[in-house]
Coordinates of N, CA and C in Angstrom, one line a residue:
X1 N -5.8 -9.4 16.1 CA -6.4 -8.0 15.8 C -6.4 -7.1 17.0
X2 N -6.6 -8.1 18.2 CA -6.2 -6.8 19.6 C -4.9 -6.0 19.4
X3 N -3.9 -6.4 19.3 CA -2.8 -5.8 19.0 C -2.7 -4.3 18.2
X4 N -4.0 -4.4 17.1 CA -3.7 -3.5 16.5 C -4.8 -2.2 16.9
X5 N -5.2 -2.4 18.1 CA -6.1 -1.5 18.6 C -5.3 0.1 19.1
X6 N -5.9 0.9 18.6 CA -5.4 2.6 19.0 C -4.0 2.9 17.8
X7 N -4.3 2.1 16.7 CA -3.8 2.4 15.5 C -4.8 2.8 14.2
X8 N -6.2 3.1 14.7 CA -6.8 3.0 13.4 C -6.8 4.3 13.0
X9 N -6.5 5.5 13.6 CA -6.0 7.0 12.5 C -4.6 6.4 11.9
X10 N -3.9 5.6 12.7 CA -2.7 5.8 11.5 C -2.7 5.0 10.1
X11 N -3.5 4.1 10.8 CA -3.8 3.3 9.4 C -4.4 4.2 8.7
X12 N -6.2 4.4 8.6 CA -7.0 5.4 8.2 C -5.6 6.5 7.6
X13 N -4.5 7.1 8.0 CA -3.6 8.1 7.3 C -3.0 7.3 6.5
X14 N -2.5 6.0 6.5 CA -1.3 5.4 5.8 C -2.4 4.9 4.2
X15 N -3.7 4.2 4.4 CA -4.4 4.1 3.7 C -4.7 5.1 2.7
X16 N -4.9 6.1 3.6 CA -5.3 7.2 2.4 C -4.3 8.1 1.6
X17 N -3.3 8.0 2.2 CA -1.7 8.1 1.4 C -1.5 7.3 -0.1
X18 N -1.9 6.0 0.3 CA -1.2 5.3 -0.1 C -2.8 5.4 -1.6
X19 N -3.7 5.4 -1.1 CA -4.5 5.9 -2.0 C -5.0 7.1 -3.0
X20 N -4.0 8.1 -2.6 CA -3.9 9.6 -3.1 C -2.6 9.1 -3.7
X21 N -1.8 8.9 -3.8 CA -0.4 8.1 -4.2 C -1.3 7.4 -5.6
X22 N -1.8 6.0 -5.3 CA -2.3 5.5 -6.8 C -3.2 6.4 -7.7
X23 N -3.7 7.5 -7.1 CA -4.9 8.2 -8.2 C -3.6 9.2 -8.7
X24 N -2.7 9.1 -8.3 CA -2.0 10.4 -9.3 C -1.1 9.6 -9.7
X25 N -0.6 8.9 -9.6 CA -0.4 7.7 -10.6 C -0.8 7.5 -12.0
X26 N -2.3 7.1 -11.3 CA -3.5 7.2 -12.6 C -3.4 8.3 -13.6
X27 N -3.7 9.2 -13.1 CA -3.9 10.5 -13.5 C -2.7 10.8 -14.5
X28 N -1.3 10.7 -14.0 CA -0.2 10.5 -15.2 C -0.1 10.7 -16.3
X29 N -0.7 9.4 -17.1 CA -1.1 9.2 -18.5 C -1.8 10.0 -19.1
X30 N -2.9 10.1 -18.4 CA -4.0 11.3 -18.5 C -3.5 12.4 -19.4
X31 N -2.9 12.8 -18.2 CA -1.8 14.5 -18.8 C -0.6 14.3 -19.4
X32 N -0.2 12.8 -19.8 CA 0.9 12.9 -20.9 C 0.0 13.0 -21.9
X33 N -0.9 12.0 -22.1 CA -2.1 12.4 -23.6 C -2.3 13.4 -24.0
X34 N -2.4 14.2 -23.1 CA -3.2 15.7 -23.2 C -1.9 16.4 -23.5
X35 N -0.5 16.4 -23.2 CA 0.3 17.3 -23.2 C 1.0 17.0 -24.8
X36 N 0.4 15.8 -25.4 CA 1.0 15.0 -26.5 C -0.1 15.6 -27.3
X37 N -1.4 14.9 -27.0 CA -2.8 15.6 -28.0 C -3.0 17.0 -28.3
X38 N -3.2 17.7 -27.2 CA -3.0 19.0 -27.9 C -1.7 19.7 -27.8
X39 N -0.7 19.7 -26.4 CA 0.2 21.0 -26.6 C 1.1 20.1 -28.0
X40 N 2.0 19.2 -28.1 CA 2.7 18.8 -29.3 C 2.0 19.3 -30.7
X41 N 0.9 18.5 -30.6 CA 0.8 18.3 -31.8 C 0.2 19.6 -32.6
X42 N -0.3 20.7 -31.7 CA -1.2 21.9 -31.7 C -0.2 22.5 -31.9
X43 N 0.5 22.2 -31.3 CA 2.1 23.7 -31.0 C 1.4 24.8 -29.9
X44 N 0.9 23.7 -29.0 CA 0.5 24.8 -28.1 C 1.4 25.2 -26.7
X45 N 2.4 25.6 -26.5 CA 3.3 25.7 -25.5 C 2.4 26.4 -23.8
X46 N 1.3 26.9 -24.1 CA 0.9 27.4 -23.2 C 0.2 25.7 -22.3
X47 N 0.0 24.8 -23.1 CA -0.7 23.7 -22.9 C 0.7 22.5 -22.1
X48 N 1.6 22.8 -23.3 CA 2.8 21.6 -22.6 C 3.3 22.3 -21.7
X49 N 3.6 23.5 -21.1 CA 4.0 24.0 -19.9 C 2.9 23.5 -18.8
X50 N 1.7 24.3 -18.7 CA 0.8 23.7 -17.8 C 1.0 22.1 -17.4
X51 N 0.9 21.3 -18.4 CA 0.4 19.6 -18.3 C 2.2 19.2 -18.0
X52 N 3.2 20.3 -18.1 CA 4.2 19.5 -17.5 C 4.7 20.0 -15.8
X53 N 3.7 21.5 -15.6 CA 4.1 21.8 -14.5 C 3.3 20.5 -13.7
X54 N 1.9 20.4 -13.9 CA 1.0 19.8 -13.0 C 1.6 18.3 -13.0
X55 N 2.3 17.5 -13.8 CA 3.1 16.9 -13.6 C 4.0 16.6 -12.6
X56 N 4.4 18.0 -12.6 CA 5.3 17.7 -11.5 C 4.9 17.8 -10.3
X57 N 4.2 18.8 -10.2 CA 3.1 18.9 -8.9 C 2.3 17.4 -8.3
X58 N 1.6 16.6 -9.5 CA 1.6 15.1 -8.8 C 2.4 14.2 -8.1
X59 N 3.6 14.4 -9.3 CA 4.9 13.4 -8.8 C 4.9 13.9 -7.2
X60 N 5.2 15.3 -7.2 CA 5.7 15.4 -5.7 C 5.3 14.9 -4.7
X61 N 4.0 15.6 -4.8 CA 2.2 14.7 -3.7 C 2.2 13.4 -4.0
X62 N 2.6 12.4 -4.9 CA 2.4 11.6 -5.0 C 3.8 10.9 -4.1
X63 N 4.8 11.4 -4.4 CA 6.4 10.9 -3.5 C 6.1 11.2 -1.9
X64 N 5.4 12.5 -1.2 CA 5.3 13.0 -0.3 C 4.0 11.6 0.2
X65 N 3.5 11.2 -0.7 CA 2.4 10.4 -0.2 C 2.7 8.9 -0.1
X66 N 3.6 8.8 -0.9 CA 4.1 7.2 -0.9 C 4.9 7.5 0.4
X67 N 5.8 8.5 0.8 CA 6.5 8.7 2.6 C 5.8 8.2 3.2
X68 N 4.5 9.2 3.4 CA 4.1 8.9 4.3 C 3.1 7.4 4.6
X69 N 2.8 7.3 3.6 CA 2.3 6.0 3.8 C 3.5 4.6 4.2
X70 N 4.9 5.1 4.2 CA 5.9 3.9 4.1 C 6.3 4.2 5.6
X71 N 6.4 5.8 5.8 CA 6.4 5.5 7.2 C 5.6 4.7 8.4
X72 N 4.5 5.6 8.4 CA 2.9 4.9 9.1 C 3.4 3.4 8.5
X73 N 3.0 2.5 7.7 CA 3.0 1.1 7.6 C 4.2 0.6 8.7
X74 N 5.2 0.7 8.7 CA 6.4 0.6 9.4 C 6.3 0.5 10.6
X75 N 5.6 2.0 11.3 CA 5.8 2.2 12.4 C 4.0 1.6 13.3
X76 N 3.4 1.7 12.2 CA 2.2 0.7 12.7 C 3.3 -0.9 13.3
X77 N 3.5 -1.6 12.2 CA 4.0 -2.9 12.0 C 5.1 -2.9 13.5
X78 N 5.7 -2.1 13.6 CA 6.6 -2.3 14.4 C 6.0 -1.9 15.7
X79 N 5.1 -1.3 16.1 CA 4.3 -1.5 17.0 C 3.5 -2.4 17.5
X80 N 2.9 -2.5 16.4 CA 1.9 -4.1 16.7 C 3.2 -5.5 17.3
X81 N 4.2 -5.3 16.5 CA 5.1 -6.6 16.6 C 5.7 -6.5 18.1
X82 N 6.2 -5.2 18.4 CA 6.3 -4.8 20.3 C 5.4 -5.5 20.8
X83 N 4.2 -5.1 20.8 CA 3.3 -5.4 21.6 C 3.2 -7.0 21.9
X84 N 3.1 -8.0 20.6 CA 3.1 -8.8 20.6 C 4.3 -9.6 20.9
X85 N 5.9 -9.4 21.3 CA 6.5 -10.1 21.6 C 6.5 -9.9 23.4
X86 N 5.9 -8.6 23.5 CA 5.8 -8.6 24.7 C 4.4 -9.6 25.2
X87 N 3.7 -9.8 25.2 CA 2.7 -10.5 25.3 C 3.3 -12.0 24.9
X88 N 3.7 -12.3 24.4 CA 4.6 -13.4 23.9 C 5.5 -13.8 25.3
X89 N 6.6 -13.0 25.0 CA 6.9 -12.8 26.6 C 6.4 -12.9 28.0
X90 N 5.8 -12.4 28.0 CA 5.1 -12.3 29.7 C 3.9 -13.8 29.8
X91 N 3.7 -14.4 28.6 CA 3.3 -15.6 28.6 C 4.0 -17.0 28.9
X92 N 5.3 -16.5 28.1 CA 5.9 -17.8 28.3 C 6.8 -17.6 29.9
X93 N 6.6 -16.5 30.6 CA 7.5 -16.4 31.6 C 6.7 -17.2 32.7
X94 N 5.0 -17.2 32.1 CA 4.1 -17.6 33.1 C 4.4 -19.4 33.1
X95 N 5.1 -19.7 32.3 CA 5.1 -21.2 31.7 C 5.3 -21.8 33.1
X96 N 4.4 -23.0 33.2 CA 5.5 -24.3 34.8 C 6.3 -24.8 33.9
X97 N 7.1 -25.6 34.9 CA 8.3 -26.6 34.2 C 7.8 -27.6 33.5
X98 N 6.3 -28.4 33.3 CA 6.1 -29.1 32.7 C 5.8 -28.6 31.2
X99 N 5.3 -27.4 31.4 CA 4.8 -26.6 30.2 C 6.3 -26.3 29.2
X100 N 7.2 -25.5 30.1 CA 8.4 -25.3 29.6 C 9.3 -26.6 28.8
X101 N 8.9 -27.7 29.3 CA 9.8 -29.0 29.1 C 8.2 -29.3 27.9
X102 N 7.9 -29.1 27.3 CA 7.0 -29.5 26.3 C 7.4 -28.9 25.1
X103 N 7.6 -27.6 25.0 CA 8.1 -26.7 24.3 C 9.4 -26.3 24.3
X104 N 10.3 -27.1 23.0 CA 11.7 -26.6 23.5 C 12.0 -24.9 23.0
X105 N 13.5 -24.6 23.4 CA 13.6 -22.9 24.3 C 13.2 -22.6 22.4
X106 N 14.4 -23.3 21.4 CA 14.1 -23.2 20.3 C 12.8 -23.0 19.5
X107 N 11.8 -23.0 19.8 CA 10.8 -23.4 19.5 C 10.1 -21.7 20.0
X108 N 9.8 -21.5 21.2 CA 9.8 -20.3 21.8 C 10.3 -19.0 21.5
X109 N 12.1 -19.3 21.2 CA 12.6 -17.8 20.5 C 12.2 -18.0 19.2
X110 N 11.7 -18.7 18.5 CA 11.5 -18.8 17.3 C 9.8 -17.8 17.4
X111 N 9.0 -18.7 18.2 CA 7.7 -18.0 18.4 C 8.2 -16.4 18.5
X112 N 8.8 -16.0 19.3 CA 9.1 -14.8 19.7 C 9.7 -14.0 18.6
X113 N 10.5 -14.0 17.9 CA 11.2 -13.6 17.3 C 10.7 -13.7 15.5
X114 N 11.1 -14.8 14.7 CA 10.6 -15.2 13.4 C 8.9 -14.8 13.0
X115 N 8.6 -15.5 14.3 CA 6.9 -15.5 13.6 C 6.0 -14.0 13.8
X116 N 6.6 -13.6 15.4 CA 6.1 -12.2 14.9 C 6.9 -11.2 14.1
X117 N 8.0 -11.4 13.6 CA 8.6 -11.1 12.5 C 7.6 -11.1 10.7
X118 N 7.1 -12.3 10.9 CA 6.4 -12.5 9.8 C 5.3 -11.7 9.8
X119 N 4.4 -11.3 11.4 CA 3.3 -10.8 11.5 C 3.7 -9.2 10.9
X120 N 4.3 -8.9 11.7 CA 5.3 -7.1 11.7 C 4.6 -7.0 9.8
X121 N 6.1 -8.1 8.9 CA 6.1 -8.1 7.5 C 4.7 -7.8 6.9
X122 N 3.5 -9.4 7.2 CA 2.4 -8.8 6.5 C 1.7 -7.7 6.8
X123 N 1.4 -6.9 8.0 CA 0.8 -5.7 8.3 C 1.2 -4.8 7.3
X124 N 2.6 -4.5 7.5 CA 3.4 -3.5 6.3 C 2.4 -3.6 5.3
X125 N 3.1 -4.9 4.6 CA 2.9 -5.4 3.1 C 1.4 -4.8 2.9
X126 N 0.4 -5.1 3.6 CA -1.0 -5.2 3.5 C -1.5 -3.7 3.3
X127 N -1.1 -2.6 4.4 CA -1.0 -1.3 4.2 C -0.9 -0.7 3.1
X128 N 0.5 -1.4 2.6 CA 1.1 -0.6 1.3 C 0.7 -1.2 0.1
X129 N 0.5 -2.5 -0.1 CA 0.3 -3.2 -1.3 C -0.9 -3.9 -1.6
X130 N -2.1 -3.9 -0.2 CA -3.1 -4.4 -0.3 C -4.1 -3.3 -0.8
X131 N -3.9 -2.2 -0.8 CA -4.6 -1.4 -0.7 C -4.7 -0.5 -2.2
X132 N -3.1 -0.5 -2.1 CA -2.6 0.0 -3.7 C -3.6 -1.0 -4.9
X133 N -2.8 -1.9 -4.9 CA -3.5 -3.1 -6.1 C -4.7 -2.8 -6.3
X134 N -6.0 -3.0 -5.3 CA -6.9 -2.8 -5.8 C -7.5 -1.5 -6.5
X135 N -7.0 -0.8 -5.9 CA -6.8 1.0 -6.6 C -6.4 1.0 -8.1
X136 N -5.1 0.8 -8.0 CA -4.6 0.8 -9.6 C -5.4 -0.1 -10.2
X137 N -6.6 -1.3 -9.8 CA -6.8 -2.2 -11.0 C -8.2 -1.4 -11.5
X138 N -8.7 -1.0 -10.6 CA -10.1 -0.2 -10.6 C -9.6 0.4 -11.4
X139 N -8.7 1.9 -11.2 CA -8.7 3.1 -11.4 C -8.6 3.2 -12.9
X140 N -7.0 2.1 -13.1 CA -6.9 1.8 -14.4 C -8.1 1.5 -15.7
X141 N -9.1 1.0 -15.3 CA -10.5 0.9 -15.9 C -11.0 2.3 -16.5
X142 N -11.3 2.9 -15.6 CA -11.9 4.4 -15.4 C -10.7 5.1 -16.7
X143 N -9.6 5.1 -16.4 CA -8.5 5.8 -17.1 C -8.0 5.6 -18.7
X144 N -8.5 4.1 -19.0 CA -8.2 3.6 -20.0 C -9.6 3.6 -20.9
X145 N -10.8 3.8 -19.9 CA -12.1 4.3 -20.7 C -12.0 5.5 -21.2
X146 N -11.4 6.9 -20.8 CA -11.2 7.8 -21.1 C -10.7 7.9 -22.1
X147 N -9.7 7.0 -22.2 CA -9.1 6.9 -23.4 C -9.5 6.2 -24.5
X148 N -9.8 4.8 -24.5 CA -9.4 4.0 -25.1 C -11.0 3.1 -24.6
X149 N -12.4 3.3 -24.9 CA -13.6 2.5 -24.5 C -13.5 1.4 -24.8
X150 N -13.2 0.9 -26.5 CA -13.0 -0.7 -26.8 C -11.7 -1.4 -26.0
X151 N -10.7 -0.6 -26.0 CA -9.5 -1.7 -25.3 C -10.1 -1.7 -23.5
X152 N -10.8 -0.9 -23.1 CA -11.4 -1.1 -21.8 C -12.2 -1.9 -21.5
X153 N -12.9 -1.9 -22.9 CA -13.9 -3.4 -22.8 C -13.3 -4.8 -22.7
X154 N -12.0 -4.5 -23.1 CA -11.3 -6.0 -23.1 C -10.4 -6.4 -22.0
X155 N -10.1 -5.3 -21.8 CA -9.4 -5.5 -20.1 C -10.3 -5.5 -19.1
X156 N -11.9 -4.8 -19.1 CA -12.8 -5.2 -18.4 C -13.4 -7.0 -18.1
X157 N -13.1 -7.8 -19.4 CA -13.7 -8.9 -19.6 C -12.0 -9.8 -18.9
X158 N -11.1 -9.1 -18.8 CA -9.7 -10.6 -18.4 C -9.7 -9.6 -16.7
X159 N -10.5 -9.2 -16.2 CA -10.5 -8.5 -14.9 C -10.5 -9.2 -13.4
X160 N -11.5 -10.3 -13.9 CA -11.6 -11.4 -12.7 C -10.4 -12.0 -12.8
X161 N -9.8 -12.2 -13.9 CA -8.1 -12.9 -13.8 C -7.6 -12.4 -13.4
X162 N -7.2 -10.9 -13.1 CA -6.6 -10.0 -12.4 C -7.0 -10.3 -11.2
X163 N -7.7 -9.9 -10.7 CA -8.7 -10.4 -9.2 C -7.7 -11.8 -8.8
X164 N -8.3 -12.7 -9.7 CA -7.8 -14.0 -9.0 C -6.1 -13.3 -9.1
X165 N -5.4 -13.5 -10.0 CA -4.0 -13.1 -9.7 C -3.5 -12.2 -8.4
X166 N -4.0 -11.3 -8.4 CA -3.6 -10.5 -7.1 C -4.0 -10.9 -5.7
X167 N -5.2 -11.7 -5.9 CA -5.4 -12.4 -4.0 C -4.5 -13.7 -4.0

């Protein structure tokens, strides 16, 4: 966790990207209903215009927000993983010969290379996908109550399976 010290505005930005990204997501369906419930079926054009401009207006903030949240994850991840092969590095340079003959070189470029490779990967992953999931499972709740109370009650009650599924 030292590693990731003097990144917490980028995270705090990548997070909240990535969380204005799932609420207009959410929101979506919302305004297809609405642009199907009343402008269709009303013959209201003043209604399907609006609910397909604002449409589009999410998608974009919502594309502009998935960027930026794919950048920041990235360039977090690829920092933290610098840091850490450097420190990796400057560790094993400290190595004596007995230490070095305990650990073969294989073993070492592996440490260096693969595993903080793995670390780099989950930071990403966690940014973009740890943060999302729980959003969309919540949000989804909220959104399908609006619509739909009884089928919310039933996706409220298989919820904890979701839960378990996603950790």
């Amino acid at each position: 966790m030292s590693f990731l010290k003097g990144y917490k505005f980028q995270s705090f930005l990548a997070v909240t990207a990535k969380l204005v990204e799932a609420i207009f997501e959410l929101i979506m369906p919302l305004l297809m209903a609405q642009l199907i419930d009343v402008g269709i079926r009303e013959n209201d054009m003043s209604t399907v215009f609006s609910m397909v401009i604002w449409m589009f207006v999410l998608t974009i903030l919502g594309y502009l927000s998935s960027i930026t949240c794919q950048y920041l994850a990235s360039y977090i991840s690829q920092k933290v993983g610098g840091r850490m092969r450097h420190a990796l590095f400057s560790k094993v340079t400290t190595f004596s010969e007995a230490e070095t003959n305990k650990y073969s070189s294989a073993v070492l470029t592996n440490r260096i290379t693969t595993d903080v490779n793995l670390v780099q990967h989950m930071i990403a992953i966690v940014i973009r996908l740890g943060v999302r999931a729980p959003i969309l499972m919540v949000g989804s709740l909220f959104a399908l109550a609006s619509i739909s109370p009884k089928l919310s009650m039933t996706l409220l009650y298989t919820f904890p399976l979701f839960v378990v599924v996603v950790i």
